[in-house]
Amino acid sequence: MSRPTGRRPRKDVSLRRRTAVRAPKRTFLVFCEGTRTEPDYLEALRQEPAVRDSASVEIRIDRGASGAVPLTLVNRAAEARGRIFQEQSEIDEVWCLFDVEWPQNHPKLREAREKAKARNVSLAISNPCFELWMVLHFEERTAWLDSYTARRLRCHHDGSSGKGLDGAKYMPRRTVAAKHARALEVKHRGDETEFPDDNPSSGMYLLLEAIESNG
């Protein structure tokens, strides 16, 4: 007589490969002030494996909005947000990227911020300009600077003529840039420096966090 083994009978185990469960696709509609550099940066970000694969993110860039001043840009984004709600579109988040500019600021900056907040449009504002965000990929920057200086520093770091962007030089450094930008926000908060006098600063790290948060 065979002795009992003490083991419970095995249930039949399916040999079929389990279907991987992907995170639901999140779609970002981004309105850019710049006509080339910002879209080039976003295109490079979209191709990053961490964005393309793990988060299943699709970034849609409204190139028709390029070159608009901040309030016009926010108005376009707010209109798009309204259509998205009415049409139950698959777009999850609407963002605007724009600059403050120094020594002469863009007009109606505070009105643009208030409109964005009221219409559920997220903002990534760079002060003085987007090139400051690019500089933060290479160095910490805490001293006030104007737009010309920020653009000159950007060209110094990446060796470009200031037109377009080589994403390969920036994508591996984006985590460092986000760290520097976050530290600037903390500094301005501690100094009680309010917008638009929070120079230098960049909210681009907020967009990166939203995109790479993996839902």
Coordinates of N, CA and C in Angstrom, one line a residue:
M1 N 0.9 -1.2 0.0 CA 0.0 0.0 0.0 C 0.9 1.2 0.0
S2 N 0.6 2.1 -0.9 CA 1.4 3.3 -1.0 C 1.1 4.3 0.2
R3 N 2.1 4.9 0.7 CA 1.9 5.8 1.8 C 1.4 7.2 1.3
P4 N 0.6 7.8 2.1 CA 0.2 9.2 1.7 C 1.3 10.1 1.8
T5 N 1.4 11.0 0.9 CA 2.6 12.0 0.9 C 2.3 13.2 1.7
G6 N 1.1 13.4 2.1 CA 0.8 14.6 2.9 C 0.6 15.9 2.0
R7 N 0.8 15.7 0.7 CA 0.6 16.9 -0.2 C -0.8 16.9 -0.7
R8 N -1.3 18.1 -0.9 CA -2.6 18.3 -1.4 C -2.6 18.1 -2.9
P9 N -3.7 17.5 -3.4 CA -3.7 17.3 -4.9 C -3.5 18.6 -5.6
R10 N -2.7 18.5 -6.7 CA -2.5 19.7 -7.5 C -3.7 20.0 -8.4
K11 N -4.0 21.2 -8.5 CA -5.0 21.6 -9.4 C -4.4 21.8 -10.8
D12 N -5.2 21.5 -11.8 CA -4.7 21.7 -13.2 C -4.2 23.2 -13.3
V13 N -3.0 23.4 -13.8 CA -2.5 24.7 -14.1 C -2.5 25.0 -15.5
S14 N -3.1 26.1 -15.9 CA -3.1 26.5 -17.3 C -1.7 26.9 -17.8
L15 N -1.4 26.3 -18.9 CA -0.1 26.6 -19.5 C -0.1 27.8 -20.5
R16 N -1.3 28.4 -20.6 CA -1.4 29.6 -21.5 C -0.7 30.8 -20.9
R17 N 0.0 31.5 -21.7 CA 0.7 32.7 -21.2 C -0.3 33.8 -20.8
R18 N 0.0 34.3 -19.7 CA -0.9 35.4 -19.2 C -0.7 36.6 -20.1
T19 N -1.9 37.2 -20.3 CA -1.8 38.5 -21.1 C -1.4 39.6 -20.3
A20 N -0.4 40.3 -20.7 CA 0.1 41.5 -20.0 C -0.9 42.6 -19.9
V21 N -1.0 43.2 -18.8 CA -2.0 44.3 -18.6 C -1.2 45.6 -18.7
R22 N -1.5 46.4 -19.7 CA -0.9 47.6 -20.0 C -1.7 48.7 -19.3
A23 N -0.9 49.7 -18.8 CA -1.6 50.9 -18.2 C -2.4 51.6 -19.3
P24 N -3.5 52.1 -18.9 CA -4.4 52.8 -19.9 C -3.6 54.0 -20.5
K25 N -3.8 54.2 -21.8 CA -3.0 55.3 -22.5 C -3.5 56.6 -22.0
R26 N -2.6 57.4 -21.6 CA -2.9 58.8 -21.2 C -2.4 59.7 -22.3
T27 N -3.2 60.7 -22.6 CA -2.9 61.6 -23.7 C -2.8 63.0 -23.3
F28 N -1.7 63.6 -23.7 CA -1.5 65.0 -23.3 C -1.5 65.9 -24.5
L29 N -2.3 66.9 -24.5 CA -2.3 67.9 -25.6 C -1.6 69.1 -25.1
V30 N -0.5 69.5 -25.8 CA 0.4 70.5 -25.3 C 0.5 71.7 -26.3
F31 N 0.2 72.9 -25.8 CA 0.3 74.1 -26.6 C 1.6 74.8 -26.2
C32 N 2.4 75.0 -27.3 CA 3.8 75.6 -27.1 C 3.8 77.0 -27.6
E33 N 4.5 77.9 -26.9 CA 4.8 79.2 -27.3 C 5.9 79.2 -28.5
G34 N 6.9 78.4 -28.3 CA 8.0 78.3 -29.2 C 7.6 77.6 -30.5
T35 N 8.2 77.9 -31.6 CA 7.9 77.3 -32.9 C 8.7 76.1 -33.2
R36 N 9.8 75.9 -32.5 CA 10.7 74.8 -32.8 C 11.3 74.1 -31.6
T37 N 12.0 74.9 -30.7 CA 12.7 74.2 -29.6 C 11.9 73.4 -28.7
E38 N 10.7 74.0 -28.2 CA 9.9 73.3 -27.3 C 9.3 72.0 -28.0
P39 N 8.7 72.2 -29.2 CA 8.2 71.0 -29.9 C 9.3 69.9 -30.1
D40 N 10.5 70.3 -30.4 CA 11.6 69.4 -30.6 C 11.9 68.6 -29.3
Y41 N 11.9 69.3 -28.2 CA 12.1 68.7 -26.9 C 11.0 67.7 -26.6
L42 N 9.8 68.1 -26.8 CA 8.7 67.2 -26.6 C 8.7 65.9 -27.5
E43 N 9.1 66.1 -28.7 CA 9.2 65.0 -29.6 C 10.3 64.0 -29.1
A44 N 11.4 64.6 -28.6 CA 12.4 63.7 -28.1 C 12.0 63.0 -26.8
L45 N 11.2 63.7 -26.0 CA 10.7 63.1 -24.8 C 9.7 62.0 -25.1
R46 N 8.9 62.2 -26.1 CA 7.9 61.2 -26.5 C 8.6 59.9 -27.0
Q47 N 9.8 60.0 -27.6 CA 10.5 58.8 -28.1 C 11.3 58.0 -27.0
E48 N 11.3 58.6 -25.8 CA 12.1 57.9 -24.7 C 11.3 56.7 -24.3
P49 N 12.1 55.5 -24.1 CA 11.4 54.3 -23.7 C 10.5 54.4 -22.5
A50 N 11.0 55.2 -21.5 CA 10.2 55.3 -20.3 C 8.9 55.9 -20.5
V51 N 8.8 56.8 -21.5 CA 7.5 57.4 -21.9 C 6.8 56.6 -22.9
R52 N 7.4 56.1 -23.9 CA 6.8 55.4 -25.0 C 6.2 54.1 -24.5
D53 N 6.9 53.4 -23.6 CA 6.5 52.0 -23.3 C 5.8 51.9 -21.9
S54 N 6.5 52.3 -20.9 CA 6.0 52.0 -19.5 C 4.7 52.8 -19.2
A55 N 4.7 54.1 -19.7 CA 3.5 54.9 -19.3 C 2.5 54.9 -20.4
S56 N 2.8 54.4 -21.6 CA 1.8 54.5 -22.7 C 1.3 55.8 -22.9
V57 N 2.1 56.8 -23.0 CA 1.7 58.2 -23.2 C 1.9 58.6 -24.6
E58 N 0.9 59.3 -25.1 CA 0.9 60.0 -26.4 C 0.8 61.5 -26.2
I59 N 1.8 62.2 -26.7 CA 1.8 63.6 -26.6 C 1.4 64.2 -27.9
R60 N 0.4 65.0 -27.9 CA -0.1 65.7 -29.1 C 0.3 67.2 -29.0
I61 N 1.0 67.7 -29.9 CA 1.5 69.0 -29.9 C 0.7 69.9 -30.9
D62 N 0.1 70.9 -30.4 CA -0.7 71.8 -31.3 C 0.2 72.8 -31.9
R63 N 0.8 72.4 -33.1 CA 1.8 73.3 -33.7 C 1.2 74.6 -34.2
G64 N -0.1 74.6 -34.4 CA -0.8 75.8 -34.9 C -0.8 76.9 -33.9
A65 N -0.6 76.5 -32.6 CA -0.6 77.5 -31.5 C 0.8 78.1 -31.3
S66 N 1.8 77.6 -32.0 CA 3.2 78.1 -31.8 C 3.3 79.6 -32.1
G67 N 4.1 80.3 -31.3 CA 4.3 81.7 -31.6 C 3.3 82.6 -30.9
A68 N 2.3 82.1 -30.2 CA 1.3 82.9 -29.6 C 1.8 83.4 -28.2
V69 N 1.3 84.6 -27.9 CA 1.6 85.1 -26.5 C 0.8 84.3 -25.5
P70 N 1.3 84.3 -24.2 CA 0.7 83.4 -23.2 C -0.8 83.5 -23.1
L71 N -1.5 84.7 -23.1 CA -2.9 84.7 -22.9 C -3.6 84.1 -24.1
T72 N -3.1 84.4 -25.3 CA -3.7 83.8 -26.5 C -3.6 82.3 -26.5
L73 N -2.4 81.8 -26.0 CA -2.1 80.4 -26.0 C -3.1 79.7 -25.0
V74 N -3.3 80.3 -23.8 CA -4.2 79.8 -22.8 C -5.6 79.8 -23.3
N75 N -6.0 80.8 -24.0 CA -7.4 80.9 -24.6 C -7.6 79.7 -25.5
R76 N -6.6 79.4 -26.4 CA -6.8 78.3 -27.3 C -6.8 77.0 -26.5
A77 N -6.0 76.8 -25.5 CA -6.0 75.6 -24.7 C -7.3 75.4 -24.0
A78 N -7.9 76.6 -23.4 CA -9.2 76.5 -22.7 C -10.3 76.1 -23.7
E79 N -10.3 76.6 -24.9 CA -11.3 76.2 -25.9 C -11.2 74.7 -26.2
A80 N -9.9 74.3 -26.3 CA -9.7 72.8 -26.6 C -10.2 72.0 -25.4
R81 N -10.0 72.5 -24.2 CA -10.4 71.8 -23.0 C -11.9 71.7 -23.0
G82 N -12.6 72.7 -23.4 CA -14.1 72.7 -23.5 C -14.6 71.7 -24.5
R83 N -14.0 71.7 -25.6 CA -14.4 70.7 -26.7 C -14.1 69.3 -26.2
I84 N -13.0 69.1 -25.5 CA -12.7 67.7 -25.0 C -13.8 67.2 -24.1
F85 N -14.3 68.1 -23.2 CA -15.3 67.8 -22.2 C -16.6 67.5 -22.9
Q86 N -17.0 68.3 -23.9 CA -18.2 68.1 -24.6 C -18.2 66.8 -25.5
E87 N -17.1 66.6 -26.1 CA -17.0 65.4 -27.0 C -16.5 64.1 -26.4
Q88 N -16.2 64.2 -25.1 CA -15.7 63.1 -24.3 C -14.5 62.5 -25.0
S89 N -13.6 63.4 -25.4 CA -12.4 63.0 -26.1 C -11.5 62.2 -25.2
E90 N -10.5 61.5 -25.9 CA -9.6 60.6 -25.1 C -8.5 61.4 -24.5
I91 N -8.4 62.7 -24.8 CA -7.3 63.5 -24.2 C -7.5 63.7 -22.7
D92 N -6.5 63.4 -21.9 CA -6.6 63.5 -20.5 C -6.2 64.8 -19.8
E93 N -5.1 65.4 -20.4 CA -4.6 66.6 -19.8 C -4.2 67.6 -20.9
V94 N -4.5 68.9 -20.6 CA -4.1 69.9 -21.6 C -3.1 70.8 -20.9
W95 N -2.0 71.1 -21.5 CA -0.9 71.9 -21.0 C -0.6 73.1 -21.9
C96 N -0.1 74.1 -21.3 CA 0.5 75.2 -22.0 C 2.0 75.5 -21.6
L97 N 2.9 75.6 -22.5 CA 4.2 76.0 -22.2 C 4.5 77.4 -22.7
F98 N 4.9 78.3 -21.8 CA 5.2 79.6 -22.3 C 6.2 80.3 -21.4
D99 N 6.8 81.4 -21.9 CA 7.9 82.1 -21.2 C 7.3 83.4 -20.5
V100 N 8.1 83.9 -19.6 CA 7.9 85.2 -19.0 C 8.5 86.3 -19.8
E101 N 9.8 86.0 -20.1 CA 10.7 87.0 -20.9 C 11.1 88.1 -20.0
W102 N 12.4 88.4 -20.0 CA 13.0 89.5 -19.4 C 14.1 90.1 -20.3
P103 N 14.3 91.4 -20.3 CA 13.8 92.4 -19.4 C 12.4 92.9 -19.6
Q104 N 11.8 92.6 -20.7 CA 10.4 93.0 -20.9 C 9.5 91.8 -20.9
N105 N 8.6 91.8 -19.9 CA 7.7 90.6 -19.7 C 6.7 90.6 -20.8
H106 N 6.2 89.3 -21.1 CA 5.0 89.2 -21.9 C 3.8 89.9 -21.3
P107 N 2.9 90.4 -22.0 CA 1.7 91.1 -21.4 C 0.7 90.1 -20.8
K108 N 0.0 90.5 -19.8 CA -1.2 89.8 -19.2 C -0.8 88.4 -18.7
L109 N 0.4 88.3 -18.1 CA 0.8 87.0 -17.6 C -0.1 86.5 -16.5
R110 N -0.4 87.4 -15.5 CA -1.3 86.9 -14.4 C -2.7 86.6 -14.9
E111 N -3.2 87.3 -15.9 CA -4.5 87.0 -16.5 C -4.4 85.6 -17.1
A112 N -3.3 85.3 -17.8 CA -3.1 84.0 -18.4 C -3.1 82.9 -17.4
R113 N -2.5 83.1 -16.3 CA -2.4 82.1 -15.2 C -3.8 81.9 -14.6
E114 N -4.5 82.9 -14.3 CA -5.8 82.8 -13.7 C -6.8 82.1 -14.7
K115 N -6.7 82.4 -16.0 CA -7.6 81.8 -16.9 C -7.3 80.3 -17.0
A116 N -6.0 79.9 -17.0 CA -5.6 78.5 -17.0 C -6.2 77.8 -15.8
K117 N -6.0 78.4 -14.6 CA -6.5 77.7 -13.4 C -8.0 77.5 -13.4
A118 N -8.7 78.5 -13.9 CA -10.2 78.4 -14.0 C -10.7 77.4 -15.0
R119 N -9.9 77.2 -16.0 CA -10.4 76.2 -17.1 C -9.6 74.9 -17.1
N120 N -8.9 74.6 -16.0 CA -8.3 73.3 -15.8 C -7.2 73.0 -16.9
V121 N -6.5 74.1 -17.2 CA -5.3 73.9 -18.1 C -4.1 74.0 -17.3
S122 N -3.2 73.0 -17.4 CA -2.0 73.0 -16.6 C -0.9 73.8 -17.3
L123 N 0.0 74.4 -16.5 CA 1.0 75.3 -17.1 C 2.4 74.9 -16.7
A124 N 3.3 75.0 -17.7 CA 4.7 74.9 -17.4 C 5.4 76.2 -17.9
I125 N 5.6 77.1 -17.0 CA 6.1 78.4 -17.3 C 7.6 78.5 -17.0
S126 N 8.3 79.0 -18.0 CA 9.8 79.2 -17.8 C 10.1 80.6 -17.7
N127 N 10.9 81.0 -16.7 CA 11.2 82.4 -16.4 C 12.8 82.5 -16.3
P128 N 13.4 83.2 -17.2 CA 12.8 84.1 -18.2 C 12.3 83.4 -19.5
C129 N 12.8 82.2 -19.8 CA 12.5 81.6 -21.1 C 12.8 80.1 -21.1
F130 N 12.3 79.4 -22.1 CA 12.5 77.9 -22.1 C 14.0 77.5 -22.1
E131 N 14.8 78.4 -22.6 CA 16.3 78.1 -22.6 C 16.8 77.9 -21.2
L132 N 16.2 78.6 -20.2 CA 16.6 78.4 -18.8 C 16.4 76.9 -18.4
W133 N 15.3 76.3 -18.8 CA 15.0 74.9 -18.6 C 16.1 74.0 -19.2
M134 N 16.6 74.4 -20.4 CA 17.6 73.7 -21.0 C 18.9 73.8 -20.3
V135 N 19.2 75.0 -19.8 CA 20.5 75.2 -19.1 C 20.5 74.4 -17.8
L136 N 19.3 74.2 -17.2 CA 19.3 73.4 -15.9 C 19.6 71.9 -16.2
H137 N 19.6 71.5 -17.4 CA 20.1 70.1 -17.7 C 21.6 70.0 -17.4
F138 N 22.3 71.1 -17.4 CA 23.8 71.1 -17.3 C 24.3 71.7 -16.1
E139 N 23.6 72.6 -15.4 CA 24.1 73.3 -14.3 C 22.9 73.8 -13.4
E140 N 23.3 74.0 -12.1 CA 22.4 74.8 -11.3 C 22.4 76.2 -11.6
R141 N 21.3 76.9 -11.5 CA 21.3 78.3 -11.8 C 20.4 79.0 -10.8
T142 N 20.9 79.9 -10.0 CA 20.0 80.5 -9.0 C 20.0 82.1 -9.2
A143 N 20.9 82.6 -9.9 CA 21.0 84.1 -10.1 C 20.1 84.5 -11.2
W144 N 19.5 85.7 -11.0 CA 18.6 86.3 -12.0 C 19.3 86.4 -13.3
L145 N 18.6 86.2 -14.4 CA 19.2 86.3 -15.7 C 18.1 86.8 -16.7
D146 N 18.5 87.4 -17.8 CA 17.6 87.9 -18.8 C 17.5 86.8 -19.9
S147 N 16.6 87.0 -20.8 CA 16.4 86.0 -21.9 C 17.6 85.8 -22.8
Y148 N 18.3 86.9 -23.1 CA 19.5 86.8 -23.9 C 20.5 86.0 -23.3
T149 N 20.8 86.2 -22.0 CA 21.8 85.4 -21.3 C 21.4 83.9 -21.2
A150 N 20.2 83.6 -21.0 CA 19.7 82.2 -20.9 C 20.0 81.6 -22.3
R151 N 19.7 82.2 -23.4 CA 19.9 81.6 -24.7 C 21.3 81.5 -25.0
R152 N 22.1 82.4 -24.5 CA 23.6 82.3 -24.7 C 24.2 81.1 -24.0
L153 N 23.7 80.9 -22.7 CA 24.2 79.8 -21.9 C 23.8 78.5 -22.5
R154 N 22.5 78.4 -23.0 CA 22.1 77.2 -23.7 C 23.0 76.8 -24.8
C155 N 23.4 77.8 -25.7 CA 24.2 77.5 -26.8 C 25.6 77.1 -26.3
H156 N 26.1 77.7 -25.2 CA 27.4 77.3 -24.7 C 27.4 75.8 -24.2
H157 N 26.3 75.4 -23.6 CA 26.3 74.0 -23.1 C 26.1 73.0 -24.2
D158 N 25.2 73.2 -25.2 CA 25.0 72.2 -26.2 C 25.6 72.4 -27.5
G159 N 26.4 73.5 -27.6 CA 27.1 73.8 -28.9 C 26.2 74.0 -30.1
S160 N 25.0 74.4 -29.9 CA 24.1 74.7 -31.0 C 24.1 76.1 -31.4
S161 N 23.4 76.4 -32.5 CA 23.3 77.8 -32.9 C 22.0 78.4 -32.3
G162 N 21.3 77.7 -31.5 CA 20.1 78.2 -30.9 C 18.8 77.8 -31.6
K163 N 19.0 77.2 -32.7 CA 17.8 76.7 -33.5 C 17.6 75.2 -33.4
G164 N 16.4 74.8 -33.0 CA 16.2 73.4 -32.9 C 16.9 72.8 -31.7
L165 N 16.9 71.5 -31.6 CA 17.4 70.8 -30.4 C 17.8 69.4 -30.7
D166 N 18.9 69.0 -30.2 CA 19.4 67.6 -30.3 C 18.9 66.9 -29.0
G167 N 17.8 66.1 -29.1 CA 17.3 65.5 -27.9 C 18.3 64.5 -27.2
A168 N 19.2 63.9 -27.9 CA 20.1 63.0 -27.3 C 21.0 63.7 -26.3
K169 N 21.2 65.0 -26.4 CA 22.0 65.7 -25.4 C 21.2 66.1 -24.2
Y170 N 19.9 66.0 -24.3 CA 19.1 66.5 -23.1 C 18.3 65.3 -22.4
M171 N 17.8 64.4 -23.1 CA 17.0 63.4 -22.5 C 17.7 62.7 -21.3
P172 N 19.0 62.3 -21.4 CA 19.6 61.6 -20.3 C 19.8 62.5 -19.1
R173 N 19.7 63.8 -19.3 CA 19.9 64.8 -18.2 C 18.6 65.3 -17.6
R174 N 17.5 64.9 -18.1 CA 16.2 65.5 -17.7 C 15.9 65.4 -16.2
T175 N 16.3 64.3 -15.6 CA 16.1 64.1 -14.2 C 16.9 65.1 -13.4
V176 N 18.1 65.4 -13.8 CA 18.9 66.5 -13.2 C 18.2 67.8 -13.3
A177 N 17.7 68.1 -14.5 CA 17.1 69.4 -14.8 C 15.9 69.5 -13.8
A178 N 15.1 68.5 -13.7 CA 13.9 68.5 -12.9 C 14.3 68.8 -11.4
K179 N 15.4 68.2 -11.0 CA 15.9 68.4 -9.6 C 16.3 69.8 -9.4
H180 N 17.0 70.4 -10.3 CA 17.4 71.8 -10.2 C 16.1 72.7 -10.3
A181 N 15.2 72.5 -11.1 CA 14.0 73.3 -11.2 C 13.2 73.2 -9.9
R182 N 13.1 72.0 -9.4 CA 12.3 71.8 -8.1 C 13.0 72.6 -7.0
A183 N 14.3 72.6 -7.0 CA 15.0 73.3 -5.9 C 14.8 74.8 -6.1
L184 N 14.7 75.3 -7.3 CA 14.4 76.7 -7.5 C 13.1 77.1 -7.0
E185 N 12.1 76.3 -7.2 CA 10.7 76.6 -6.6 C 10.8 76.6 -5.1
V186 N 11.5 75.7 -4.5 CA 11.6 75.7 -3.0 C 12.3 77.0 -2.6
K187 N 13.3 77.4 -3.3 CA 14.0 78.7 -2.9 C 13.1 79.9 -3.0
H188 N 12.4 80.0 -4.1 CA 11.5 81.1 -4.3 C 10.4 81.1 -3.2
R189 N 9.9 80.0 -2.9 CA 8.9 79.9 -1.8 C 9.4 80.4 -0.5
G190 N 10.7 79.9 -0.2 CA 11.3 80.4 1.0 C 11.6 81.9 1.1
D191 N 11.9 82.4 -0.1 CA 12.2 83.9 -0.2 C 11.0 84.7 -0.4
E192 N 9.8 84.0 -0.5 CA 8.5 84.7 -0.7 C 8.6 85.5 -2.0
T193 N 9.2 85.0 -3.0 CA 9.3 85.6 -4.3 C 8.1 85.1 -5.2
E194 N 7.3 86.0 -5.6 CA 6.1 85.6 -6.3 C 6.2 85.8 -7.8
F195 N 5.4 85.1 -8.6 CA 5.3 85.2 -10.0 C 4.9 86.6 -10.4
P196 N 5.5 87.3 -11.4 CA 6.5 86.8 -12.3 C 7.9 87.1 -11.9
D197 N 8.1 87.5 -10.7 CA 9.5 87.8 -10.2 C 10.3 86.6 -9.8
D198 N 9.8 85.4 -10.0 CA 10.5 84.2 -9.6 C 11.5 83.8 -10.7
N199 N 12.4 84.7 -10.9 CA 13.5 84.5 -12.0 C 14.8 84.1 -11.3
P200 N 15.4 82.9 -11.6 CA 15.0 82.0 -12.6 C 14.1 80.9 -12.1
S201 N 13.3 80.3 -12.9 CA 12.4 79.2 -12.6 C 11.9 78.5 -13.8
S202 N 11.5 77.3 -13.7 CA 10.8 76.6 -14.8 C 9.9 75.5 -14.2
G203 N 8.6 75.6 -14.7 CA 7.7 74.6 -14.4 C 7.7 73.4 -15.3
M204 N 8.7 73.2 -16.1 CA 8.8 72.1 -17.0 C 8.9 70.8 -16.3
Y205 N 9.4 70.8 -15.1 CA 9.6 69.6 -14.3 C 8.2 69.0 -13.9
L206 N 7.2 69.9 -13.8 CA 5.8 69.5 -13.5 C 5.2 68.7 -14.6
L207 N 5.5 69.1 -15.8 CA 5.0 68.4 -17.0 C 5.7 67.0 -17.1
L208 N 7.0 67.0 -16.8 CA 7.7 65.7 -16.9 C 7.2 64.8 -15.8
E209 N 6.9 65.3 -14.6 CA 6.4 64.4 -13.6 C 5.0 63.9 -13.9
A210 N 4.2 64.7 -14.6 CA 2.9 64.3 -15.0 C 3.0 63.2 -16.0
I211 N 3.9 63.3 -17.0 CA 4.0 62.4 -18.1 C 4.7 61.1 -17.6
E212 N 5.7 61.2 -16.7 CA 6.4 60.0 -16.3 C 5.9 59.4 -15.0
S213 N 4.8 59.8 -14.5 CA 4.3 59.3 -13.3 C 3.7 57.9 -13.4
N214 N 3.5 57.4 -14.7 CA 3.0 56.1 -15.0 C 1.6 55.9 -14.4
G215 N 0.8 57.0 -14.5 CA -0.6 57.0 -14.1 C -0.8 57.2 -12.6

